[in-house]
Every structure is written in structure tokens, then in C-alpha cells.
Amino acid sequence: MHDPHSERMSASETRAAGGLALVFAFRMLGMFMVLPVLATYGMDLAGATPALIGLAIGAYGLTQAVLQIPFGILSDRIGRLPIIYVGLLIFAAGAVLAANADSIWGVIAGRVLQGAGAISAAVMALLSDLTREQHRTKAMAMIGMSIGLSFAVAMVVGPLLTRAYGLSGLFWVTAGMALLGILIIALLVPKASRTLAHRESNVARQALGATLRNPELLRLNIGILVLHAILMASFVALPLALVDEGALPKEEHWWVYLSALLIGFFGMVPFIIYAEKKRRMKRVLSGAVLVLLLCELFFWLFGHSLHALVAGIVVFFTAFNLLEASLPSLVSKVAPAGGKGTAMGVYSTSQFLGAALGGILGGWLYQHGGLGLVFVGCALLGVIWLLAAATMREPPYVTSLRRPLVAAALADRGLVGRILAVPGVSDAVVVAEETALYIKVDTQQLDRELLERVLEDAADTHSA
């Protein structure tokens, strides 16, 4: 039995976090690998038009957005594993349907079915069941890193696999990765001894209304929606621009994305460090949105040579990586105590809606006005986000903590007030059904000793 207060993750926690991160990575790899290739290879499919290619790129986002929160809530009732197994099987079935398609409509149907395997919330909830409080942030960071890495790998591997095996082969590989995910869950991930009701990773229905009405969270939800709309619409246009304007054969696109993602990854790191250390998150976020907007205008005005396109794509991915990494951190800072899981659920739903909107809009704009209109449309989306980002408040630099309470302490009416009086505590809420206290703290200002004393006094007083 491991020490509940150990500073190191136990072997079972490491297996849980690593296994679930792999499942997430395989699934997202399957979603993303088609992005750099569908616009160029998909036009060979029967009935393909630019608008339908755009729909195929974004279609998974529609079903993912609609089903993610309901699947998460259902996993609280019937268990995590049934939802995750069924979701991965649905995802694999969608990939098989797309692999056997000889028309664009078959690929669209497959992508819609892939999105219906919406297991993100259930996987995050299972991670909470399998990890202790003090290691949960670390475990969730592993999953976040796996998603970012899978996107980078997909941009490079997608074109290489499609060159070797065609679009059909790409979807067969995707189906295989979903089945591999099932094996990882069955053989590698430990079995949970309990299902936790946990507001840091689960959606709480009673908190949905307040989350949707919170103006700061609304700005961040608009942000992730626009970011993924711009990404998907750009991937309707950029592969075609590389072929038409840059005279780069579609089989060679992988090196452009590899270069852009590597430079973009290292390029964003100083800005993230500056934003956190100097507490200038709003300035960095707004600057990155402006750069994204300018990239789209650059593609429109100057994207007529391979060198210009590659340079623009490198800067685009630097800004994209910075925004993709910063936004979830901002959501967790802005969400009220006990509301992080719900806020992240709404945020993820907004992200998938953005993916659907971007694919559909990018395809429609390209069909009606060519590459230039797609880039102008993306720039206009960037203007909307820039206005939302410019009016946001500087976020609070706080961390969420969850502390279990003794059942008797729930009757203490003054506990929240005493917790809020501790220097560095900005928000606190007691959740009776979990016998737990959720608090938001500024770690630079927190008086840890006083906080521990208040919690110990509450436990001692009510157990006496």
C-alpha cells in the first residue's frame, strides 16, 4: 500500500497516467492525421467539392461537441470503463467506414461517427479516480502534453502514411490505434477501486448555468472556438496553397509541418515563461492572437511563393502552440472554486464546435472565393477574438486545491469565512455531497501554515 502523502507518484499512478495519456494520444492522432492531407488527396473521391472537403475536415467536431458532456455525466452513473470501451469502438467503426468509402460522403459519415466516440470527459474522470490529490495536476499535464505531441506527430506522419498507403490506409491505421487504445485500458491501466465525484475533473450539472454566464470564461470559450475554427479553415487552404502557389508536391508537405512545429514549439516557450513569471498573461495572449490574425493577412497578400508560405506557417504555428498551451491554464485560473471540471467541459465543447465551424466555413469560402477568401475569413475571425481578448481582465494567478473534510465539519457555518480570511486564498466552497472543500490560492501569497491550522481546527472541533 503506498503512502497517501508521498511526494512521488506511485507505480500504479504512473501506469494510469501514462496509459491514459497514450489512449488520448492515439485517439487525437487519428483525428488530426487527416488535416494536412484531406484537402489535397480528398479531391480524388467521388462527389468531392471544396465545401464537402471542409465538412469532412470539421465533421467530427459536431458529434464530439454534442456528446462529450453527456458521456461524461453518464460515466458517473454506469462507470468509466464501459463508456471508454464503447467510445473507442465507435471511433474505430467510424475509421473503418471512412477507410471503405469511395465517395466524399462516406468519409464525412465516418468522421461524424468518429466524433461520436466522445470519451475525453470519461478518461479525465478515470484519471481522477486513479490518482491522489497531490499528483492530479501532474497526471493531467501528462495528458495535455500527449495531446500536443500527437498533433505535432500527426502533421508529419499523416502525409507520410497517405503517400505510402493512400487515404484509405490512413483510416485503417486510425482504426488500429483505437483498438490498441482498448488493449492499453484493459492490460496497462489499473482498475479503479472507487468512482470519485470530483469537481476538478467532472462536469457538475448544477454548476453549468454559472459557468455559461461567467463573462471571463465566455471570452476564453470564444477564444478556443475561434482558434480551432482558424486552424481547420487554414487546413482547407494551406495544403492547396503549397501545391498551387508553392509548387510543392503533396507528398513533400510533411517537412514543412515538421519544421514549423519544431520551431513553433521552441519559439513559444520564452513567452509562456514570461507570461507566468511576470504575470503578463493578458498581454501575451492578446499579442499571440494579433500575430495569428497577421499571419492570415500575410498568407492572403504575400503567400505566392514557397518561401513566403513556409515562413508564414512557422510563425502561425508558434502563435497557435502558444495559445493552445495557454488557454487551458487560463480556464483553470478563472474558473470559480469547485467549477474547474465544468468550465473545462464547456471549454472542450467550444473547441470541438470551433473545429466543425472552421472546416465547414473554410470549405464554403474556398468554393466561393478561392484561397484568398479563406484567409480573409480567418483574419476576420481573428478580429473577433482580438476584441474579446483585449477586453478581458488580467487573470488571477491562482491554483485550485481540493481538501477532504470530516463529515461533521459540514455543519460549520463559519468555515468558509475563516478559510477566505487566510492570506492568499481568493475563493472557497464546501461541496456537501463530496464532503470536500475547494479553494483557489495564490501560491506566492498563501500562508500555508495558517491554512493548515484552520483546517485542522475544523477537523478537531467537529470530531471532538
PDB file of N, CA and C in Angstrom, residues 380-431:
ATOM      1  N   LEU A 380     -10.810  37.741 -40.206  1.00  0.00           N
ATOM      2  CA  LEU A 380     -11.995  38.354 -39.573  1.00  0.00           C
ATOM      3  C   LEU A 380     -12.347  37.628 -38.271  1.00  0.00           C
ATOM      4  N   LEU A 381     -12.220  36.299 -38.275  1.00  0.00           N
ATOM      5  CA  LEU A 381     -12.419  35.546 -37.020  1.00  0.00           C
ATOM      6  C   LEU A 381     -11.398  36.001 -35.974  1.00  0.00           C
ATOM      7  N   GLY A 382     -10.158  36.243 -36.428  1.00  0.00           N
ATOM      8  CA  GLY A 382      -9.116  36.721 -35.527  1.00  0.00           C
ATOM      9  C   GLY A 382      -9.454  38.081 -34.924  1.00  0.00           C
ATOM     10  N   VAL A 383     -10.093  38.949 -35.700  1.00  0.00           N
ATOM     11  CA  VAL A 383     -10.507  40.270 -35.197  1.00  0.00           C
ATOM     12  C   VAL A 383     -11.520  40.110 -34.062  1.00  0.00           C
ATOM     13  N   ILE A 384     -12.475  39.193 -34.244  1.00  0.00           N
ATOM     14  CA  ILE A 384     -13.488  38.942 -33.195  1.00  0.00           C
ATOM     15  C   ILE A 384     -12.798  38.516 -31.905  1.00  0.00           C
ATOM     16  N   TRP A 385     -11.828  37.596 -32.031  1.00  0.00           N
ATOM     17  CA  TRP A 385     -11.124  37.111 -30.835  1.00  0.00           C
ATOM     18  C   TRP A 385     -10.273  38.208 -30.207  1.00  0.00           C
ATOM     19  N   LEU A 386      -9.625  39.016 -31.056  1.00  0.00           N
ATOM     20  CA  LEU A 386      -8.774  40.091 -30.528  1.00  0.00           C
ATOM     21  C   LEU A 386      -9.597  41.069 -29.677  1.00  0.00           C
ATOM     22  N   LEU A 387     -10.821  41.370 -30.127  1.00  0.00           N
ATOM     23  CA  LEU A 387     -11.706  42.254 -29.348  1.00  0.00           C
ATOM     24  C   LEU A 387     -12.069  41.618 -28.010  1.00  0.00           C
ATOM     25  N   ALA A 388     -12.340  40.301 -28.031  1.00  0.00           N
ATOM     26  CA  ALA A 388     -12.676  39.595 -26.782  1.00  0.00           C
ATOM     27  C   ALA A 388     -11.467  39.558 -25.853  1.00  0.00           C
ATOM     28  N   ALA A 389     -10.266  39.302 -26.406  1.00  0.00           N
ATOM     29  CA  ALA A 389      -9.051  39.204 -25.586  1.00  0.00           C
ATOM     30  C   ALA A 389      -8.664  40.563 -25.004  1.00  0.00           C
ATOM     31  N   ALA A 390      -8.851  41.629 -25.797  1.00  0.00           N
ATOM     32  CA  ALA A 390      -8.451  42.966 -25.340  1.00  0.00           C
ATOM     33  C   ALA A 390      -9.312  43.453 -24.177  1.00  0.00           C
ATOM     34  N   THR A 391     -10.538  42.941 -24.078  1.00  0.00           N
ATOM     35  CA  THR A 391     -11.440  43.399 -23.013  1.00  0.00           C
ATOM     36  C   THR A 391     -11.428  42.479 -21.795  1.00  0.00           C
ATOM     37  N   MET A 392     -10.609  41.405 -21.831  1.00  0.00           N
ATOM     38  CA  MET A 392     -10.562  40.513 -20.663  1.00  0.00           C
ATOM     39  C   MET A 392      -9.764  41.166 -19.529  1.00  0.00           C
ATOM     40  N   ARG A 393     -10.047  40.750 -18.307  1.00  0.00           N
ATOM     41  CA  ARG A 393      -9.255  41.212 -17.162  1.00  0.00           C
ATOM     42  C   ARG A 393      -7.962  40.401 -17.097  1.00  0.00           C
ATOM     43  N   GLU A 394      -6.946  40.977 -16.441  1.00  0.00           N
ATOM     44  CA  GLU A 394      -5.742  40.179 -16.146  1.00  0.00           C
ATOM     45  C   GLU A 394      -6.185  39.035 -15.248  1.00  0.00           C
ATOM     46  N   PRO A 395      -5.913  37.767 -15.616  1.00  0.00           N
ATOM     47  CA  PRO A 395      -6.443  36.652 -14.826  1.00  0.00           C
ATOM     48  C   PRO A 395      -5.801  36.577 -13.443  1.00  0.00           C
ATOM     49  N   PRO A 396      -6.507  36.014 -12.468  1.00  0.00           N
ATOM     50  CA  PRO A 396      -5.890  35.795 -11.162  1.00  0.00           C
ATOM     51  C   PRO A 396      -4.845  34.684 -11.277  1.00  0.00           C
ATOM     52  N   TYR A 397      -3.699  34.854 -10.621  1.00  0.00           N
ATOM     53  CA  TYR A 397      -2.638  33.844 -10.712  1.00  0.00           C
ATOM     54  C   TYR A 397      -2.791  32.887  -9.537  1.00  0.00           C
ATOM     55  N   VAL A 398      -3.763  31.981  -9.685  1.00  0.00           N
ATOM     56  CA  VAL A 398      -4.157  31.100  -8.583  1.00  0.00           C
ATOM     57  C   VAL A 398      -4.114  29.639  -9.015  1.00  0.00           C
ATOM     58  N   THR A 399      -4.062  28.774  -8.009  1.00  0.00           N
ATOM     59  CA  THR A 399      -4.077  27.314  -8.200  1.00  0.00           C
ATOM     60  C   THR A 399      -5.282  26.759  -7.455  1.00  0.00           C
ATOM     61  N   SER A 400      -5.877  25.698  -8.010  1.00  0.00           N
ATOM     62  CA  SER A 400      -7.027  25.051  -7.355  1.00  0.00           C
ATOM     63  C   SER A 400      -6.539  23.944  -6.422  1.00  0.00           C
ATOM     64  N   LEU A 401      -7.140  23.880  -5.233  1.00  0.00           N
ATOM     65  CA  LEU A 401      -6.856  22.792  -4.289  1.00  0.00           C
ATOM     66  C   LEU A 401      -8.173  22.170  -3.842  1.00  0.00           C
ATOM     67  N   ARG A 402      -8.134  20.871  -3.571  1.00  0.00           N
ATOM     68  CA  ARG A 402      -9.309  20.181  -3.030  1.00  0.00           C
ATOM     69  C   ARG A 402      -8.880  19.473  -1.757  1.00  0.00           C
ATOM     70  N   ARG A 403      -9.601  19.703  -0.658  1.00  0.00           N
ATOM     71  CA  ARG A 403      -9.272  19.062   0.610  1.00  0.00           C
ATOM     72  C   ARG A 403     -10.492  18.307   1.131  1.00  0.00           C
ATOM     73  N   PRO A 404     -10.341  17.004   1.429  1.00  0.00           N
ATOM     74  CA  PRO A 404     -11.464  16.269   2.033  1.00  0.00           C
ATOM     75  C   PRO A 404     -11.750  16.814   3.431  1.00  0.00           C
ATOM     76  N   LEU A 405     -13.015  16.769   3.828  1.00  0.00           N
ATOM     77  CA  LEU A 405     -13.425  17.220   5.168  1.00  0.00           C
ATOM     78  C   LEU A 405     -13.979  16.040   5.951  1.00  0.00           C
ATOM     79  N   VAL A 406     -13.939  16.142   7.276  1.00  0.00           N
ATOM     80  CA  VAL A 406     -14.690  15.159   8.069  1.00  0.00           C
ATOM     81  C   VAL A 406     -16.157  15.536   7.943  1.00  0.00           C
ATOM     82  N   ALA A 407     -17.017  14.538   7.942  1.00  0.00           N
ATOM     83  CA  ALA A 407     -18.441  14.785   7.687  1.00  0.00           C
ATOM     84  C   ALA A 407     -19.030  15.818   8.647  1.00  0.00           C
ATOM     85  N   ALA A 408     -18.584  15.775   9.911  1.00  0.00           N
ATOM     86  CA  ALA A 408     -19.153  16.686  10.908  1.00  0.00           C
ATOM     87  C   ALA A 408     -18.840  18.154  10.608  1.00  0.00           C
ATOM     88  N   ALA A 409     -17.722  18.411   9.903  1.00  0.00           N
ATOM     89  CA  ALA A 409     -17.319  19.795   9.615  1.00  0.00           C
ATOM     90  C   ALA A 409     -18.276  20.490   8.645  1.00  0.00           C
ATOM     91  N   LEU A 410     -19.110  19.715   7.938  1.00  0.00           N
ATOM     92  CA  LEU A 410     -20.065  20.311   7.006  1.00  0.00           C
ATOM     93  C   LEU A 410     -21.048  21.235   7.721  1.00  0.00           C
ATOM     94  N   ALA A 411     -21.259  20.995   8.999  1.00  0.00           N
ATOM     95  CA  ALA A 411     -22.209  21.818   9.764  1.00  0.00           C
ATOM     96  C   ALA A 411     -21.606  23.149  10.204  1.00  0.00           C
ATOM     97  N   ASP A 412     -20.296  23.331  10.000  1.00  0.00           N
ATOM     98  CA  ASP A 412     -19.610  24.552  10.449  1.00  0.00           C
ATOM     99  C   ASP A 412     -19.910  25.690   9.475  1.00  0.00           C
ATOM    100  N   ARG A 413     -20.807  26.589   9.883  1.00  0.00           N
ATOM    101  CA  ARG A 413     -21.239  27.693   9.014  1.00  0.00           C
ATOM    102  C   ARG A 413     -20.121  28.706   8.776  1.00  0.00           C
ATOM    103  N   GLY A 414     -19.186  28.809   9.717  1.00  0.00           N
ATOM    104  CA  GLY A 414     -18.159  29.837   9.604  1.00  0.00           C
ATOM    105  C   GLY A 414     -16.878  29.381   8.944  1.00  0.00           C
ATOM    106  N   LEU A 415     -16.814  28.092   8.497  1.00  0.00           N
ATOM    107  CA  LEU A 415     -15.565  27.542   7.967  1.00  0.00           C
ATOM    108  C   LEU A 415     -15.102  28.286   6.713  1.00  0.00           C
ATOM    109  N   VAL A 416     -16.009  28.502   5.760  1.00  0.00           N
ATOM    110  CA  VAL A 416     -15.624  29.170   4.515  1.00  0.00           C
ATOM    111  C   VAL A 416     -15.094  30.575   4.805  1.00  0.00           C
ATOM    112  N   GLY A 417     -15.753  31.290   5.726  1.00  0.00           N
ATOM    113  CA  GLY A 417     -15.309  32.633   6.094  1.00  0.00           C
ATOM    114  C   GLY A 417     -13.896  32.634   6.669  1.00  0.00           C
ATOM    115  N   ARG A 418     -13.595  31.652   7.534  1.00  0.00           N
ATOM    116  CA  ARG A 418     -12.258  31.583   8.134  1.00  0.00           C
ATOM    117  C   ARG A 418     -11.201  31.210   7.089  1.00  0.00           C
ATOM    118  N   ILE A 419     -11.597  30.345   6.131  1.00  0.00           N
ATOM    119  CA  ILE A 419     -10.674  29.979   5.058  1.00  0.00           C
ATOM    120  C   ILE A 419     -10.367  31.207   4.192  1.00  0.00           C
ATOM    121  N   LEU A 420     -11.424  31.982   3.849  1.00  0.00           N
ATOM    122  CA  LEU A 420     -11.235  33.160   2.995  1.00  0.00           C
ATOM    123  C   LEU A 420     -10.398  34.245   3.674  1.00  0.00           C
ATOM    124  N   ALA A 421     -10.361  34.219   5.015  1.00  0.00           N
ATOM    125  CA  ALA A 421      -9.567  35.202   5.763  1.00  0.00           C
ATOM    126  C   ALA A 421      -8.071  34.878   5.738  1.00  0.00           C
ATOM    127  N   VAL A 422      -7.698  33.674   5.288  1.00  0.00           N
ATOM    128  CA  VAL A 422      -6.284  33.296   5.209  1.00  0.00           C
ATOM    129  C   VAL A 422      -5.627  34.053   4.044  1.00  0.00           C
ATOM    130  N   PRO A 423      -4.515  34.755   4.280  1.00  0.00           N
ATOM    131  CA  PRO A 423      -3.831  35.463   3.188  1.00  0.00           C
ATOM    132  C   PRO A 423      -3.492  34.524   2.032  1.00  0.00           C
ATOM    133  N   GLY A 424      -3.835  34.954   0.804  1.00  0.00           N
ATOM    134  CA  GLY A 424      -3.538  34.156  -0.390  1.00  0.00           C
ATOM    135  C   GLY A 424      -4.696  33.301  -0.878  1.00  0.00           C
ATOM    136  N   VAL A 425      -5.780  33.174  -0.071  1.00  0.00           N
ATOM    137  CA  VAL A 425      -6.964  32.407  -0.506  1.00  0.00           C
ATOM    138  C   VAL A 425      -7.944  33.374  -1.157  1.00  0.00           C
ATOM    139  N   SER A 426      -8.324  33.107  -2.408  1.00  0.00           N
ATOM    140  CA  SER A 426      -9.211  34.031  -3.125  1.00  0.00           C
ATOM    141  C   SER A 426     -10.640  33.519  -3.240  1.00  0.00           C
ATOM    142  N   ASP A 427     -10.845  32.214  -3.090  1.00  0.00           N
ATOM    143  CA  ASP A 427     -12.199  31.659  -3.252  1.00  0.00           C
ATOM    144  C   ASP A 427     -12.253  30.324  -2.510  1.00  0.00           C
ATOM    145  N   ALA A 428     -13.418  30.005  -1.974  1.00  0.00           N
ATOM    146  CA  ALA A 428     -13.591  28.721  -1.267  1.00  0.00           C
ATOM    147  C   ALA A 428     -15.049  28.312  -1.319  1.00  0.00           C
ATOM    148  N   VAL A 429     -15.279  27.013  -1.436  1.00  0.00           N
ATOM    149  CA  VAL A 429     -16.648  26.495  -1.419  1.00  0.00           C
ATOM    150  C   VAL A 429     -16.631  25.079  -0.838  1.00  0.00           C
ATOM    151  N   VAL A 430     -17.621  24.783  -0.002  1.00  0.00           N
ATOM    152  CA  VAL A 430     -17.785  23.434   0.549  1.00  0.00           C
ATOM    153  C   VAL A 430     -18.822  22.705  -0.299  1.00  0.00           C
ATOM    154  N   VAL A 431     -18.473  21.508  -0.769  1.00  0.00           N
ATOM    155  CA  VAL A 431     -19.407  20.690  -1.549  1.00  0.00           C
ATOM    156  C   VAL A 431     -19.834  19.520  -0.666  1.00  0.00           C
TER     157      VAL A 431
END
